[in-house]
Short mmCIF file of C-alpha atoms and ligand atoms in Angstrom, two decimals:
data_model
loop_
_atom_site.label_atom_id
_atom_site.label_comp_id
_atom_site.label_asym_id
_atom_site.label_seq_id
_atom_site.Cartn_x
_atom_site.Cartn_y
_atom_site.Cartn_z
CA UNK A 1 -3.61 12.52 26.12
CA UNK A 2 -4.51 9.88 28.70
CA UNK A 3 -4.33 7.12 26.20
CA UNK A 4 -0.90 8.39 25.11
CA UNK A 5 0.48 8.62 28.62
CA UNK A 6 -0.77 5.08 29.38
CA UNK A 7 1.11 3.95 26.28
CA UNK A 8 -1.96 2.85 24.42
CA UNK A 9 -1.33 5.10 21.42
CA UNK A 10 1.94 4.67 19.54
CA UNK A 11 3.36 7.92 18.59
CA UNK A 12 4.86 7.52 15.11
CA UNK A 13 7.78 9.78 14.48
CA UNK A 14 7.76 12.05 11.42
CA UNK A 15 11.30 12.73 10.73
CA UNK A 16 10.87 15.18 7.77
CA UNK A 17 12.90 17.94 9.63
CA UNK A 18 15.50 15.53 10.85
CA UNK A 19 15.80 13.98 7.40
CA UNK A 20 16.42 17.32 5.91
CA UNK A 21 19.45 17.89 8.13
CA UNK A 22 20.07 14.19 8.46
CA UNK A 23 22.10 14.93 11.49
CA UNK A 24 25.48 14.16 9.95
CA UNK A 25 24.28 11.01 8.16
CA UNK A 26 23.38 9.53 11.43
CA UNK A 27 19.88 8.29 10.12
CA UNK A 28 21.57 6.93 7.00
CA UNK A 29 23.93 4.86 9.11
CA UNK A 30 21.06 3.75 11.35
CA UNK A 31 18.97 2.70 8.34
CA UNK A 32 22.03 0.84 6.76
CA UNK A 33 22.29 -1.10 10.07
CA UNK A 34 18.65 -1.81 10.19
CA UNK A 35 18.83 -3.18 6.62
CA UNK A 36 21.76 -5.48 7.43
CA UNK A 37 20.72 -6.48 10.84
CA UNK A 38 17.13 -7.47 10.35
CA UNK A 39 15.79 -4.25 11.96
CA UNK A 40 12.93 -3.54 9.56
CA UNK A 41 9.58 -5.13 9.45
CA UNK A 42 6.62 -5.46 7.23
CA UNK A 43 2.98 -5.45 8.28
CA UNK A 44 0.05 -6.39 5.98
CA UNK A 45 -3.34 -4.75 5.80
CA UNK A 46 -6.13 -6.83 4.37
CA UNK A 47 -8.12 -5.55 1.31
CA UNK A 48 -11.67 -6.97 1.19
CA UNK A 49 -14.24 -7.27 -1.48
CA UNK A 50 -16.96 -4.93 -0.69
CA UNK A 51 -19.99 -7.09 -1.47
CA UNK A 52 -19.01 -9.97 0.88
CA UNK A 53 -16.02 -9.06 3.01
CA UNK A 54 -13.84 -11.66 1.36
CA UNK A 55 -10.06 -10.86 1.83
CA UNK A 56 -8.90 -10.42 -1.71
CA UNK A 57 -5.56 -8.98 -1.11
CA UNK A 58 -3.11 -7.50 1.40
CA UNK A 59 -0.93 -4.41 1.11
CA UNK A 60 2.64 -4.59 2.57
CA UNK A 61 3.48 -1.60 4.69
CA UNK A 62 6.93 -0.82 6.00
CA UNK A 63 7.89 -0.48 9.63
CA UNK A 64 10.96 0.65 11.37
CA UNK A 65 11.23 0.71 15.16
CA UNK A 66 14.33 2.95 15.66
CA UNK A 67 16.29 1.98 18.71
CA UNK A 68 16.20 5.51 20.15
CA UNK A 69 13.47 7.33 18.38
CA UNK A 70 10.72 4.60 18.26
CA UNK A 71 8.60 3.95 15.29
CA UNK A 72 9.42 5.96 12.22
CA UNK A 73 6.74 6.90 9.65
CA UNK A 74 7.17 4.97 6.31
CA UNK A 75 7.34 8.15 4.28
CA UNK A 76 10.21 9.29 6.51
CA UNK A 77 11.92 5.96 6.03
CA UNK A 78 11.68 6.29 2.30
CA UNK A 79 13.06 9.83 2.44
CA UNK A 80 16.04 8.68 4.51
CA UNK A 81 16.70 6.02 2.04
CA UNK A 82 16.41 8.13 -1.03
CA UNK A 83 18.73 10.66 0.53
CA UNK A 84 21.23 7.88 1.51
CA UNK A 85 21.33 5.96 -1.81
CA UNK A 86 19.76 3.11 0.03
CA UNK A 87 16.41 3.17 -1.85
CA UNK A 88 17.37 0.33 -4.16
CA UNK A 89 18.41 -1.94 -1.34
CA UNK A 90 15.31 -1.04 0.83
CA UNK A 91 12.96 -1.51 -2.20
CA UNK A 92 14.49 -5.00 -2.89
CA UNK A 93 14.30 -6.01 0.70
CA UNK A 94 10.55 -5.07 0.80
CA UNK A 95 9.72 -6.72 -2.40
CA UNK A 96 11.52 -9.85 -1.61
CA UNK A 97 10.18 -10.10 1.92
CA UNK A 98 6.56 -9.42 0.88
CA UNK A 99 6.72 -11.97 -2.12
CA UNK A 100 8.24 -14.62 0.10
CA UNK A 101 5.35 -14.20 2.64
CA UNK A 102 2.76 -14.17 -0.11
CA UNK A 103 4.10 -17.44 -1.61
CA UNK A 104 4.01 -19.06 1.80
CA UNK A 105 0.26 -17.88 2.33
CA UNK A 106 -0.57 -19.29 -1.14
CA UNK A 107 0.90 -22.66 -0.20
CA UNK A 108 -0.52 -22.87 3.32
CA UNK A 109 -3.99 -21.66 2.36
CA UNK A 110 -4.56 -22.68 -1.31
CA UNK A 111 -8.29 -22.23 -0.93
CA UNK A 112 -8.03 -18.50 0.06
CA UNK A 113 -5.82 -17.02 -2.61
CA UNK A 114 -5.24 -13.31 -2.54
CA UNK A 115 -3.05 -10.57 -4.19
CA UNK A 116 -0.12 -8.86 -2.74
CA UNK A 117 0.21 -5.07 -3.12
CA UNK A 118 3.63 -3.42 -2.62
CA UNK A 119 4.28 0.33 -2.64
CA UNK A 120 6.88 1.57 -5.01
CA UNK A 121 8.26 5.16 -4.62
CA UNK A 122 8.74 7.40 -7.78
CA UNK A 123 12.54 7.33 -7.37
CA UNK A 124 12.54 3.54 -7.08
CA UNK A 125 10.42 3.05 -10.26
CA UNK A 126 12.78 5.38 -12.17
CA UNK A 127 15.92 3.46 -11.20
CA UNK A 128 17.38 2.19 -14.46
CA UNK A 129 17.36 -1.38 -13.35
CA UNK A 130 14.04 -1.45 -11.51
CA UNK A 131 12.40 -3.77 -14.14
CA UNK A 132 15.30 -6.24 -14.02
CA UNK A 133 15.08 -6.07 -10.22
CA UNK A 134 11.38 -6.99 -10.23
CA UNK A 135 12.06 -9.71 -12.84
CA UNK A 136 14.70 -11.21 -10.50
CA UNK A 137 12.46 -11.08 -7.38
CA UNK A 138 9.71 -12.83 -9.26
CA UNK A 139 12.01 -15.53 -10.24
CA UNK A 140 13.70 -15.95 -6.92
CA UNK A 141 10.52 -16.06 -4.85
CA UNK A 142 8.25 -17.87 -7.34
CA UNK A 143 5.39 -15.66 -6.90
CA UNK A 144 2.78 -15.69 -9.69
CA UNK A 145 3.23 -12.31 -11.47
CA UNK A 146 -0.52 -11.94 -11.81
CA UNK A 147 -0.84 -11.92 -7.91
CA UNK A 148 1.52 -9.01 -7.59
CA UNK A 149 0.25 -5.40 -7.61
CA UNK A 150 2.76 -2.62 -7.63
CA UNK A 151 1.32 0.63 -6.15
CA UNK A 152 2.56 3.84 -7.64
CA UNK A 153 1.43 7.42 -7.03
CA UNK A 154 0.64 10.24 -9.50
CA UNK A 155 4.09 11.83 -8.53
CA UNK A 156 5.79 9.29 -10.94
CA UNK A 157 4.31 11.53 -13.76
CA UNK A 158 5.86 14.83 -12.61
CA UNK A 159 9.34 14.55 -13.85
CA UNK A 160 9.69 12.35 -16.88
CA UNK A 161 6.29 10.97 -17.60
CA UNK A 162 7.25 9.36 -20.90
CA UNK A 163 9.90 7.29 -19.17
CA UNK A 164 7.51 6.47 -16.35
CA UNK A 165 5.00 5.27 -18.83
CA UNK A 166 7.55 3.08 -20.54
CA UNK A 167 8.62 1.47 -17.21
CA UNK A 168 5.02 0.81 -16.37
CA UNK A 169 4.51 -0.94 -19.73
CA UNK A 170 7.54 -3.09 -19.12
CA UNK A 171 6.25 -4.07 -15.67
CA UNK A 172 2.89 -4.96 -17.24
CA UNK A 173 4.73 -7.03 -19.79
CA UNK A 174 6.10 -9.13 -16.85
CA UNK A 175 2.52 -9.89 -15.93
CA UNK A 176 2.33 -7.88 -12.74
CA UNK A 177 -0.50 -5.37 -12.29
CA UNK A 178 -0.30 -1.68 -11.44
CA UNK A 179 -2.35 0.25 -8.95
CA UNK A 180 -2.53 4.10 -8.79
CA UNK A 181 -2.42 4.92 -5.14
CA UNK A 182 -3.81 7.94 -3.19
CA UNK A 183 -5.84 8.90 -6.31
CA UNK A 184 -7.11 12.50 -6.08
CA UNK A 185 -4.32 13.85 -3.93
CA UNK A 186 -1.68 14.70 -6.66
CA UNK A 187 -2.45 16.43 -9.81
CA UNK A 188 -5.94 15.04 -9.81
CA UNK A 189 -5.98 15.47 -13.56
CA UNK A 190 -8.46 13.04 -15.13
CA UNK A 191 -7.00 13.62 -18.61
CA UNK A 192 -4.07 11.30 -18.08
CA UNK A 193 -5.94 8.35 -16.58
CA UNK A 194 -6.72 6.66 -19.97
CA UNK A 195 -3.04 6.89 -20.88
CA UNK A 196 -1.70 5.03 -17.88
CA UNK A 197 -1.43 1.29 -18.06
CA UNK A 198 -2.91 0.69 -14.84
CA UNK A 199 -5.37 -2.00 -13.41
CA UNK A 200 -6.43 -0.62 -10.00
CA UNK A 201 -7.37 2.83 -8.85
CA UNK A 202 -7.11 3.49 -5.10
CA UNK A 203 -9.33 6.35 -4.03
CA UNK A 204 -7.49 8.28 -1.32
CA UNK A 205 -8.81 8.20 2.22
CA UNK A 206 -9.47 11.87 2.23
CA UNK A 207 -12.30 11.30 -0.19
CA UNK A 208 -13.62 8.20 1.61
CA UNK A 209 -13.76 10.22 4.82
CA UNK A 210 -16.19 12.50 3.12
CA UNK A 211 -18.68 9.93 1.91
CA UNK A 212 -20.43 9.97 5.13
CA UNK A 213 -20.87 13.75 5.25
CA UNK A 214 -23.75 14.17 2.96
CA UNK A 215 -24.11 13.72 -0.81
CA UNK A 216 -21.33 15.87 -2.10
CA UNK A 217 -18.49 13.66 -0.98
CA UNK A 218 -20.34 10.56 -2.02
CA UNK A 219 -21.02 12.19 -5.43
CA UNK A 220 -17.27 12.71 -6.01
CA UNK A 221 -16.46 9.11 -5.12
CA UNK A 222 -19.31 7.88 -7.28
CA UNK A 223 -18.09 9.98 -10.35
CA UNK A 224 -14.58 8.80 -9.93
CA UNK A 225 -15.79 5.12 -9.49
CA UNK A 226 -17.84 5.38 -12.63
CA UNK A 227 -15.07 6.88 -14.66
CA UNK A 228 -12.67 4.12 -13.34
CA UNK A 229 -15.05 1.37 -14.31
CA UNK A 230 -15.57 2.91 -17.64
CA UNK A 231 -11.79 2.46 -18.07
CA UNK A 232 -11.96 -1.11 -16.76
CA UNK A 233 -10.15 -0.41 -13.56
CA UNK A 234 -10.75 -2.08 -10.28
CA UNK A 235 -11.67 0.52 -7.68
CA UNK A 236 -10.41 0.31 -4.06
CA UNK A 237 -11.48 2.62 -1.37
CA UNK A 238 -8.66 3.49 1.15
CA UNK A 239 -9.07 4.28 4.80
CA UNK A 240 -12.47 2.97 5.39
CA UNK A 241 -13.14 3.44 9.12
CA UNK A 242 -16.92 3.00 9.65
CA UNK A 243 -19.79 0.70 8.71
CA UNK A 244 -21.58 3.62 7.28
CA UNK A 245 -18.69 4.41 4.87
CA UNK A 246 -18.56 0.79 3.79
CA UNK A 247 -22.34 0.80 3.12
CA UNK A 248 -22.13 3.95 1.03
CA UNK A 249 -18.99 2.71 -0.79
CA UNK A 250 -20.68 -0.65 -1.58
CA UNK A 251 -23.84 0.98 -2.82
CA UNK A 252 -21.63 3.37 -5.04
CA UNK A 253 -20.06 0.23 -6.59
CA UNK A 254 -16.47 0.35 -5.21
CA UNK A 255 -15.08 -3.07 -5.74
CA UNK A 256 -12.61 -3.41 -2.80
CA UNK A 257 -12.09 -1.61 0.45
CA UNK A 258 -9.23 -1.25 2.93
CA UNK A 259 -9.18 0.40 6.29
CA UNK A 260 -9.36 0.15 10.02
CA UNK A 261 -13.03 -0.79 9.87
CA UNK A 262 -11.94 -4.13 8.43
CA UNK A 263 -8.44 -4.53 9.86
CA UNK A 264 -5.48 -2.67 10.91
CA UNK A 265 -2.02 -3.72 9.33
CA UNK A 266 -1.00 -6.99 10.88
CA UNK A 267 2.32 -8.74 11.31
CA UNK A 268 2.63 -11.72 8.87
CA UNK A 269 1.50 -14.11 11.53
CA UNK A 270 -1.65 -12.15 11.88
CA UNK A 271 -2.62 -12.87 8.33
CA UNK A 272 -2.07 -16.51 8.90
CA UNK A 273 -4.45 -16.30 11.99
CA UNK A 274 -6.98 -14.50 9.85
CA UNK A 275 -6.93 -17.18 7.25
CA UNK A 276 -7.30 -19.95 9.82
CA UNK A 277 -10.18 -18.17 11.59
CA UNK A 278 -13.73 -19.61 11.85
CA UNK A 279 -15.16 -17.77 8.94
CA UNK A 280 -12.11 -18.15 6.71
CA UNK A 281 -10.94 -15.25 4.67
CA UNK A 282 -13.91 -12.90 5.39
CA UNK A 283 -14.12 -9.68 7.53
CA UNK A 284 -17.42 -8.15 8.44
CA UNK A 285 -19.40 -10.36 6.01
CA UNK A 286 -22.74 -8.57 5.64
CA UNK A 287 -25.76 -10.60 6.86
CA UNK A 288 -27.31 -12.75 4.11
CA UNK A 289 -24.41 -12.50 1.61
CA UNK A 290 -23.28 -15.75 0.08
CA UNK A 291 -20.19 -17.22 1.46
CA UNK A 292 -17.20 -18.26 -0.88
CA UNK A 293 -15.87 -16.70 -4.01
P1 C2E W 301 -0.41 4.15 1.42
O1 C2E W 301 0.20 3.27 0.40
O2 C2E W 301 -1.60 4.97 0.86
O3 C2E W 301 -0.91 3.22 2.66
C1 C2E W 301 -2.15 3.35 3.33
C2 C2E W 301 -1.82 4.08 4.60
O4 C2E W 301 -3.06 4.38 5.30
C3 C2E W 301 -0.96 3.26 5.67
O5 C2E W 301 -0.19 4.15 6.41
C4 C2E W 301 -2.04 2.61 6.45
O6 C2E W 301 -1.57 2.14 7.76
C5 C2E W 301 -3.01 3.77 6.64
N1 C2E W 301 -4.40 3.37 6.84
C6 C2E W 301 -5.02 2.04 6.59
N2 C2E W 301 -6.35 2.09 6.97
C7 C2E W 301 -6.51 3.29 7.50
C8 C2E W 301 -7.66 3.88 8.08
O7 C2E W 301 -8.73 3.31 8.13
N3 C2E W 301 -7.55 5.23 8.60
C9 C2E W 301 -6.36 5.92 8.40
N4 C2E W 301 -6.33 7.13 8.90
N5 C2E W 301 -5.31 5.36 7.88
C10 C2E W 301 -5.30 4.04 7.40
P2 C2E W 301 1.34 3.86 6.60
O8 C2E W 301 1.67 2.44 6.89
O9 C2E W 301 1.66 4.78 7.75
O10 C2E W 301 2.10 4.26 5.34
C11 C2E W 301 2.06 5.52 4.86
C12 C2E W 301 2.52 5.61 3.42
O11 C2E W 301 3.90 5.33 3.39
C13 C2E W 301 1.89 4.64 2.46
O12 C2E W 301 0.58 5.15 2.14
C14 C2E W 301 2.87 4.61 1.28
O13 C2E W 301 2.77 5.69 0.46
C15 C2E W 301 4.21 4.70 2.14
N6 C2E W 301 4.85 3.34 2.25
C16 C2E W 301 4.46 2.44 3.28
N7 C2E W 301 5.24 1.27 3.11
C17 C2E W 301 6.05 1.50 2.03
C18 C2E W 301 7.02 0.87 1.37
O14 C2E W 301 7.26 -0.37 1.63
N8 C2E W 301 7.64 1.42 0.28
C19 C2E W 301 7.35 2.62 -0.09
N9 C2E W 301 7.92 3.20 -1.24
N10 C2E W 301 6.40 3.50 0.44
C20 C2E W 301 5.75 2.78 1.57
MG1 MG W 302 -0.31 2.06 -0.99
MG1 MG W 303 -2.88 5.20 -0.45
MG1 MG W 304 -1.92 7.47 1.69
#
């Protein structure tokens, strides 16, 4: 409470209720304005390679500081956009902005190349022109398709899973990679995993939080990691907050990690700063590990 009163903690507004009533389209109007008047931002959270702390990617995360309500949570922003028919425009803005930043990082720091991950909502993925949209952003920004990872969640499989699979295959044909985000929170059915044309499995932070608390949490993450590796997937642990979690995850064999222990999401300039720092491109490199790739 004290921290909050002194303004140290940013209260992020969850607008789910407001979104449901949408206050006579007010939020829609505000979002439309934000889209046209440069009112949205992206921050980037580093992903690091477990064994040596090398930054191997960043995930783009949407931010909207509403003029009256303050910071709005990203899922609420997406809900407003979907309700207002603005998801296409919002998605295009996110993808274009993130790819533009990534291309600049690649040019300014050619020795520290890393991947860019961008979240895609289920609705967005199922838009009839989504593949064409991605194709044109790739061309317009000049990003190497190989360095772009699109993050989708299990919810894409709920409605029309055959079409979702088709879209994913078309995206893969462009050369981009696909990550399954928040794994373990949706259906949690292992049976469909081998059918999905994915490259990366992101283990949800709720499981990661458990690895510290004895062997059961760690056993689950280990089993998922082994399964994912058997399917040739890269395993990313989300929401790593402590050194102990990092150690356990590394010993389990997770390939990459992301979380406040390594870095909070940063404005684009913060990523530049990170790449220019004394030990370029690494966060919490364990003692004795070899530098470089
Ligand atoms: P996500 O894709 O699973 O992103 C990870 C979320 O976990 C982010 O929340 C990030 O700030 C947070 N996080 C990172 N490290 C830690 C940690 O150590 N501990 C904890 N407790 N949290 C951590 P954020 O930025 O609030 O985003 C929430 C969700 O909103 C994202 O979850 C994603 O599903 C969605 N989202 C964000 N940006 C976009 C976007 O541009 N487009 C779409 N469609 N969805 C987005
Ligand atoms: Mg994500
Ligand atoms: Mg996630
Ligand atoms: Mg999440």
